[in-house]
Amino acid sequence: MPRDYYDILGVSKTATQEELKKAYRKLAVKYHPDKNPNNKEAEGKFKEAAEAYSALSDPEKRQRYDQFGHDGLKQNGFGGGGGFSGQGMSMDDIFSQFGNIFGDAFGGGGFGSFFGGNAQHRNTNRGSDLRVNLRLSLEDIYSGAKKQIKIKRFESCSTCRGEGGTGKHTCPVCHGTGNVRERVNSFFGQMISEKVCYQCQGQGTIIDSPCQTCHGEGRVKQEASIAIDIPAGVQDGNYMTLAGEGNAGKRRGEAGDLIVIFKERSHAIYTRSGNDVIITCVITWPQAVLGDEIEVPTLSGKVSFKLNPGTDNGKIYRLRGKGLPVLHGHRHGDQLIQIKIETPTQMDKVEKNLIKELYQLYSKKKNSKIEKFIP
């Protein structure tokens, strides 16, 4: 059974982001592979801490973890966050993801090369991810929807076919590695760190005749139209990751991802509570006293329901299964109907006389004052 992420980091469930970062840095230094060479147990704890921090440092993932535990992080590509498995990560992956944290702890040198890897060089050409907000109505969320969005992104240059130009020669500074080495001081003494080469920007080569269209980058900014298939039941803040739909990388590098974040529009008559929807129904005093058969709107069309005699102001009726669908599930929430009794403010003489007669009859029947005071 997986260990609790909060226990791994040694923090409470109310820990702030700063407390999480501090706890993670402490464990990272303690179980760092350079400090524990050939120690599989330390390496496992190092990866375990990275897994815990990856989940809890992301507000979306943390919310799902707090609500559903480890099962809440097993979705891929869609939801509050994709899964994360520290056991499946290489050291390069960890330092690529959390390099900013380690950089502070170890003199700003980074860790791209401390573990025999070269993650910075491998990822230099990859395009960046893009994030867009997509506003949805409750009707979209109820039924699911297909949307077309337009974005500005880098795409492969058609002039040079993404090559950046013609003719290449090896970078004289990094000698084709894409990185340069420098000595840095850390908690472990003086160490060798690698950084992206400033001359070739990590490419390892320099183009002799850069493309006039893309100026040697192999990509140009263009408008793109993206189709998005939205499943029913999404919530505000859920997101969908479209792999490879982000910015194209430099010189035929891998494209980044497009992350579409769903934002729920406010509705004219409904408010949402989880998968339930709430609507206020205004009725007359006679309806409240005598009861009635009334018609109310739902997200799937109008339905009739029975208003019971003697309905109090504020009473809530529940229509089972008339709420929003559960994401990737087979059931729906409910629609709650909150009753509001309307008090007439303008009446003609006949209406006022009838009310007075009713008041007198009611007073005699009760044989006491109308007012009641209850705790």
XYZ file of C-alpha atoms in Angstrom:
375
model
C 0.000 0.000 0.000
C 1.501 3.392 -0.975
C 2.695 5.591 1.867
C 0.871 8.796 2.685
C 2.513 11.731 0.892
C 2.268 13.993 3.939
C 3.988 11.346 6.073
C 6.761 10.986 3.499
C 7.548 14.706 3.672
C 6.957 14.859 7.416
C 4.392 17.667 7.251
C 0.783 18.144 8.304
C -2.143 18.167 5.890
C -2.431 21.925 6.378
C 1.183 22.598 5.353
C 1.790 25.665 3.200
C 3.615 25.537 -0.137
C 6.695 27.011 1.527
C 6.619 24.318 4.224
C 6.285 21.620 1.561
C 9.249 23.000 -0.365
C 11.376 23.257 2.777
C 10.561 19.674 3.790
C 11.312 18.365 0.310
C 14.643 20.191 0.073
C 15.662 18.742 3.437
C 14.928 15.183 2.285
C 16.526 15.787 -1.118
C 19.772 16.879 0.524
C 19.680 13.962 2.998
C 19.104 11.254 0.377
C 20.927 12.902 -2.517
C 22.656 10.270 -4.707
C 25.966 12.150 -4.587
C 25.844 11.976 -0.817
C 24.779 8.307 -0.876
C 26.616 6.665 -3.800
C 25.452 3.143 -4.728
C 22.809 3.271 -1.997
C 19.572 1.890 -3.445
C 17.602 2.594 -0.264
C 18.591 6.273 -0.306
C 17.802 6.487 -4.015
C 14.355 5.030 -3.350
C 13.675 7.567 -0.603
C 14.926 10.343 -2.877
C 12.435 9.326 -5.580
C 9.684 8.806 -3.000
C 10.131 12.369 -1.749
C 10.024 13.659 -5.332
C 6.780 11.780 -5.942
C 5.187 13.219 -2.811
C 6.307 16.760 -3.578
C 5.144 16.514 -7.189
C 1.622 15.682 -6.018
C 1.337 18.100 -3.100
C 3.024 21.121 -4.690
C 0.416 21.177 -7.467
C -2.844 22.641 -6.048
C -5.009 20.609 -8.456
C -3.254 17.314 -7.671
C -3.243 18.081 -3.959
C -6.991 18.686 -3.957
C -7.631 15.362 -5.698
C -5.211 13.554 -3.373
C -6.853 15.040 -0.272
C -10.270 13.971 -1.570
C -9.564 10.578 -3.145
C -6.091 9.551 -1.962
C -3.703 7.864 -4.401
C -6.606 6.812 -6.643
C -7.277 10.465 -7.395
C -3.920 10.756 -9.181
C -4.255 7.739 -11.466
C -5.960 9.567 -14.336
C -3.841 10.356 -17.351
C -4.245 13.348 -19.611
C -7.447 14.644 -18.053
C -8.806 15.717 -14.705
C -7.274 17.412 -11.716
C -3.865 16.074 -12.639
C -2.163 13.149 -14.274
C -0.609 10.322 -12.363
C 2.919 10.476 -11.027
C 5.187 7.592 -10.232
C 8.498 8.376 -8.649
C 9.603 4.799 -9.205
C 9.261 5.311 -12.960
C 11.273 8.526 -13.035
C 14.907 8.813 -13.858
C 17.159 11.170 -11.938
C 17.225 13.465 -14.956
C 13.428 13.629 -14.894
C 13.423 14.647 -11.256
C 16.037 17.349 -11.650
C 14.436 18.605 -14.830
C 11.140 18.997 -12.959
C 12.487 20.419 -9.706
C 15.731 22.047 -10.824
C 14.751 25.444 -9.431
C 14.488 24.010 -5.928
C 17.844 22.236 -6.099
C 19.497 25.213 -7.720
C 18.835 27.332 -4.638
C 20.133 24.659 -2.307
C 23.323 23.986 -4.244
C 24.599 27.372 -5.273
C 22.482 27.794 -8.387
C 24.531 25.327 -10.430
C 21.729 22.934 -11.281
C 22.064 19.139 -11.459
C 21.856 18.288 -15.130
C 25.212 16.484 -15.135
C 25.734 15.329 -11.556
C 24.132 11.965 -12.247
C 25.649 11.012 -15.562
C 22.728 12.541 -17.424
C 22.217 15.515 -19.650
C 18.537 16.382 -19.359
C 19.035 20.039 -20.195
C 20.613 19.229 -23.542
C 17.978 16.649 -24.432
C 15.141 19.059 -23.663
C 16.616 22.187 -25.258
C 14.735 21.737 -28.533
C 11.390 20.842 -27.003
C 8.690 23.445 -27.473
C 7.032 24.997 -24.458
C 3.597 24.027 -23.195
C 0.666 26.366 -23.771
C -2.200 26.995 -21.363
C -5.599 28.348 -22.355
C -8.835 28.876 -20.437
C -12.052 27.570 -21.982
C -15.329 28.877 -20.572
C -18.225 26.409 -20.426
C -21.920 26.764 -19.664
C -23.717 24.354 -17.340
C -25.489 23.015 -20.419
C -22.068 22.206 -21.963
C -21.029 20.488 -18.755
C -24.301 18.544 -18.513
C -24.188 17.077 -22.018
C -20.512 17.267 -22.927
C -19.476 19.429 -25.852
C -17.251 19.748 -28.872
C -15.464 23.090 -29.064
C -13.138 24.672 -31.586
C -10.596 27.108 -30.202
C -8.029 29.290 -31.933
C -4.572 29.785 -30.481
C -1.301 31.435 -31.462
C 1.594 28.996 -31.355
C 4.950 28.215 -32.929
C 4.688 25.772 -35.828
C 7.363 24.185 -37.985
C 8.690 26.589 -40.630
C 7.477 25.517 -44.065
C 10.312 27.346 -45.840
C 13.145 25.327 -44.313
C 10.978 22.398 -43.166
C 11.954 23.063 -39.594
C 15.698 22.746 -40.177
C 16.449 26.403 -39.461
C 18.552 26.871 -42.594
C 21.255 25.150 -44.609
C 24.751 24.073 -43.709
C 25.898 23.386 -40.175
C 29.168 23.318 -38.320
C 30.046 22.142 -34.837
C 29.840 24.790 -32.135
C 33.396 25.882 -31.241
C 32.476 26.597 -27.620
C 30.802 23.344 -26.517
C 32.337 21.181 -29.291
C 28.948 19.739 -30.204
C 27.751 18.745 -26.738
C 25.308 21.620 -26.361
C 26.584 22.236 -22.829
C 29.474 23.958 -21.122
C 30.962 22.928 -17.805
C 31.755 25.080 -14.823
C 32.865 24.485 -11.269
C 30.396 25.322 -8.504
C 30.596 25.174 -4.721
C 27.938 23.099 -2.956
C 27.285 21.482 0.414
C 29.369 18.543 -0.827
C 32.357 20.642 -1.840
C 33.412 21.748 -5.302
C 31.545 20.037 -8.122
C 31.295 20.195 -11.895
C 28.024 21.483 -13.313
C 26.813 21.673 -16.890
C 24.792 24.518 -18.385
C 23.290 25.097 -21.797
C 25.882 26.490 -24.178
C 25.450 30.241 -24.639
C 26.832 30.166 -28.197
C 24.550 27.562 -29.809
C 21.728 27.618 -27.206
C 22.165 23.918 -26.577
C 21.993 22.843 -30.229
C 25.573 21.648 -30.520
C 25.746 23.084 -34.034
C 25.595 26.504 -35.649
C 23.754 27.075 -38.932
C 25.822 28.563 -41.751
C 22.913 30.100 -43.701
C 19.922 30.758 -41.425
C 16.455 30.638 -42.962
C 15.174 34.134 -43.734
C 11.645 33.206 -42.677
C 12.297 31.772 -39.214
C 15.773 33.326 -38.667
C 17.321 29.968 -37.896
C 14.802 28.752 -35.324
C 13.006 26.310 -37.594
C 9.619 27.538 -36.422
C 7.285 30.490 -36.920
C 4.296 31.774 -34.966
C 0.938 31.051 -36.584
C -2.732 30.788 -35.681
C -4.067 27.266 -35.262
C -7.573 25.878 -34.801
C -7.847 23.034 -32.289
C -10.841 20.720 -31.806
C -11.598 19.791 -28.198
C -13.965 17.009 -27.151
C -15.161 17.854 -23.630
C -16.624 15.014 -21.545
C -19.745 15.601 -19.463
C -19.347 16.371 -15.769
C -16.175 18.462 -15.736
C -15.694 20.950 -12.923
C -14.260 24.440 -12.781
C -10.470 24.122 -12.724
C -10.318 20.663 -14.332
C -7.971 20.556 -17.276
C -7.264 18.469 -20.351
C -3.775 17.926 -21.738
C -3.477 17.628 -25.520
C -0.067 16.105 -26.162
C 1.973 17.720 -28.931
C -0.452 20.604 -29.492
C 1.742 23.234 -27.822
C 4.614 25.196 -29.332
C 6.783 23.410 -31.886
C 10.367 22.931 -30.753
C 13.323 24.652 -32.353
C 14.843 22.942 -35.392
C 12.393 20.044 -35.591
C 12.361 19.618 -31.843
C 9.485 17.900 -30.061
C 6.329 19.986 -29.660
C 5.067 20.925 -26.220
C 1.571 20.205 -24.920
C -1.603 22.279 -24.910
C -3.262 22.418 -21.501
C -6.913 23.455 -21.671
C -8.278 24.654 -18.323
C -12.049 24.588 -17.960
C -13.783 27.605 -16.441
C -17.464 27.435 -15.554
C -19.675 30.348 -16.551
C -22.171 31.651 -14.010
C -25.737 30.665 -14.884
C -28.859 32.834 -14.985
C -30.934 30.566 -12.708
C -28.727 27.719 -11.442
C -25.926 27.556 -8.938
C -23.722 24.497 -8.683
C -22.710 22.472 -5.635
C -20.546 19.548 -6.696
C -22.747 17.550 -9.052
C -25.955 19.044 -7.645
C -27.605 22.146 -9.090
C -29.752 24.530 -7.068
C -32.639 26.658 -8.304
C -34.929 29.052 -6.417
C -38.660 28.744 -7.103
C -40.878 31.700 -6.148
C -44.457 30.709 -5.234
C -47.524 32.550 -3.941
C -48.880 32.319 -0.424
C -52.003 30.398 -1.563
C -49.773 27.871 -3.350
C -47.744 27.416 -0.182
C -50.888 26.850 1.885
C -52.902 24.702 -0.514
C -50.150 22.973 -2.490
C -49.923 22.862 -6.262
C -48.562 21.017 -9.290
C -45.833 23.210 -10.745
C -43.487 22.981 -13.716
C -39.787 23.698 -13.245
C -36.860 23.790 -15.674
C -34.043 21.249 -15.448
C -30.893 20.842 -17.503
C -32.645 18.053 -19.421
C -35.954 19.888 -19.972
C -39.031 20.926 -17.992
C -40.576 18.568 -15.431
C -43.604 18.733 -13.131
C -43.470 18.133 -9.412
C -45.959 18.271 -6.569
C -45.774 21.169 -4.151
C -47.078 19.860 -0.827
C -49.729 21.784 1.136
C -48.271 23.780 4.014
C -44.897 24.347 2.359
C -42.691 26.664 4.436
C -40.521 29.428 3.082
C -37.015 28.066 2.463
C -38.092 24.427 2.125
C -35.941 22.443 -0.287
C -37.341 19.830 -2.651
C -35.021 17.328 -4.324
C -35.339 15.981 -7.867
C -33.226 12.832 -7.907
C -30.851 12.393 -10.833
C -31.614 15.780 -12.391
C -28.241 17.302 -11.591
C -24.911 17.114 -13.407
C -23.307 13.815 -14.426
C -20.362 12.451 -12.483
C -17.218 12.735 -14.586
C -16.426 9.364 -16.198
C -19.262 7.860 -14.119
C -22.775 6.523 -14.701
C -24.831 8.583 -12.289
C -26.037 12.150 -11.892
C -26.339 14.549 -9.007
C -29.683 16.021 -7.966
C -31.524 19.251 -8.626
C -32.483 21.091 -5.455
C -35.487 23.420 -5.550
C -35.450 26.046 -2.819
C -38.875 27.564 -2.150
C -39.333 31.288 -1.696
C -42.819 32.495 -0.759
C -43.661 35.830 -2.308
C -45.467 38.309 -0.066
C -47.804 40.578 -2.053
C -47.028 44.277 -1.666
C -49.783 45.708 -3.842
C -53.406 44.556 -3.443
C -56.771 46.029 -4.366
C -59.581 46.625 -1.851
C -61.277 43.275 -2.456
C -58.052 41.350 -1.876
C -57.289 43.254 1.317
C -60.792 42.584 2.691
C -60.435 38.873 1.977
C -57.086 38.808 3.771
C -58.645 40.594 6.763
C -61.463 38.041 6.903
C -58.975 35.209 6.795
C -56.925 36.863 9.536
C -59.983 37.126 11.777
C -60.968 33.505 11.167
C -57.441 32.342 11.870
C -57.242 34.375 15.092
C -60.514 32.917 16.413
C -59.465 29.402 15.507
C -56.183 29.713 17.371
C -57.816 31.660 20.210
C -54.515 33.436 20.699
C -52.230 35.950 19.092
C -50.804 35.148 15.678
C -47.192 35.896 16.631
C -44.926 33.082 17.756
C -41.484 33.319 19.245
C -39.359 30.215 19.160
C -35.720 29.575 20.037
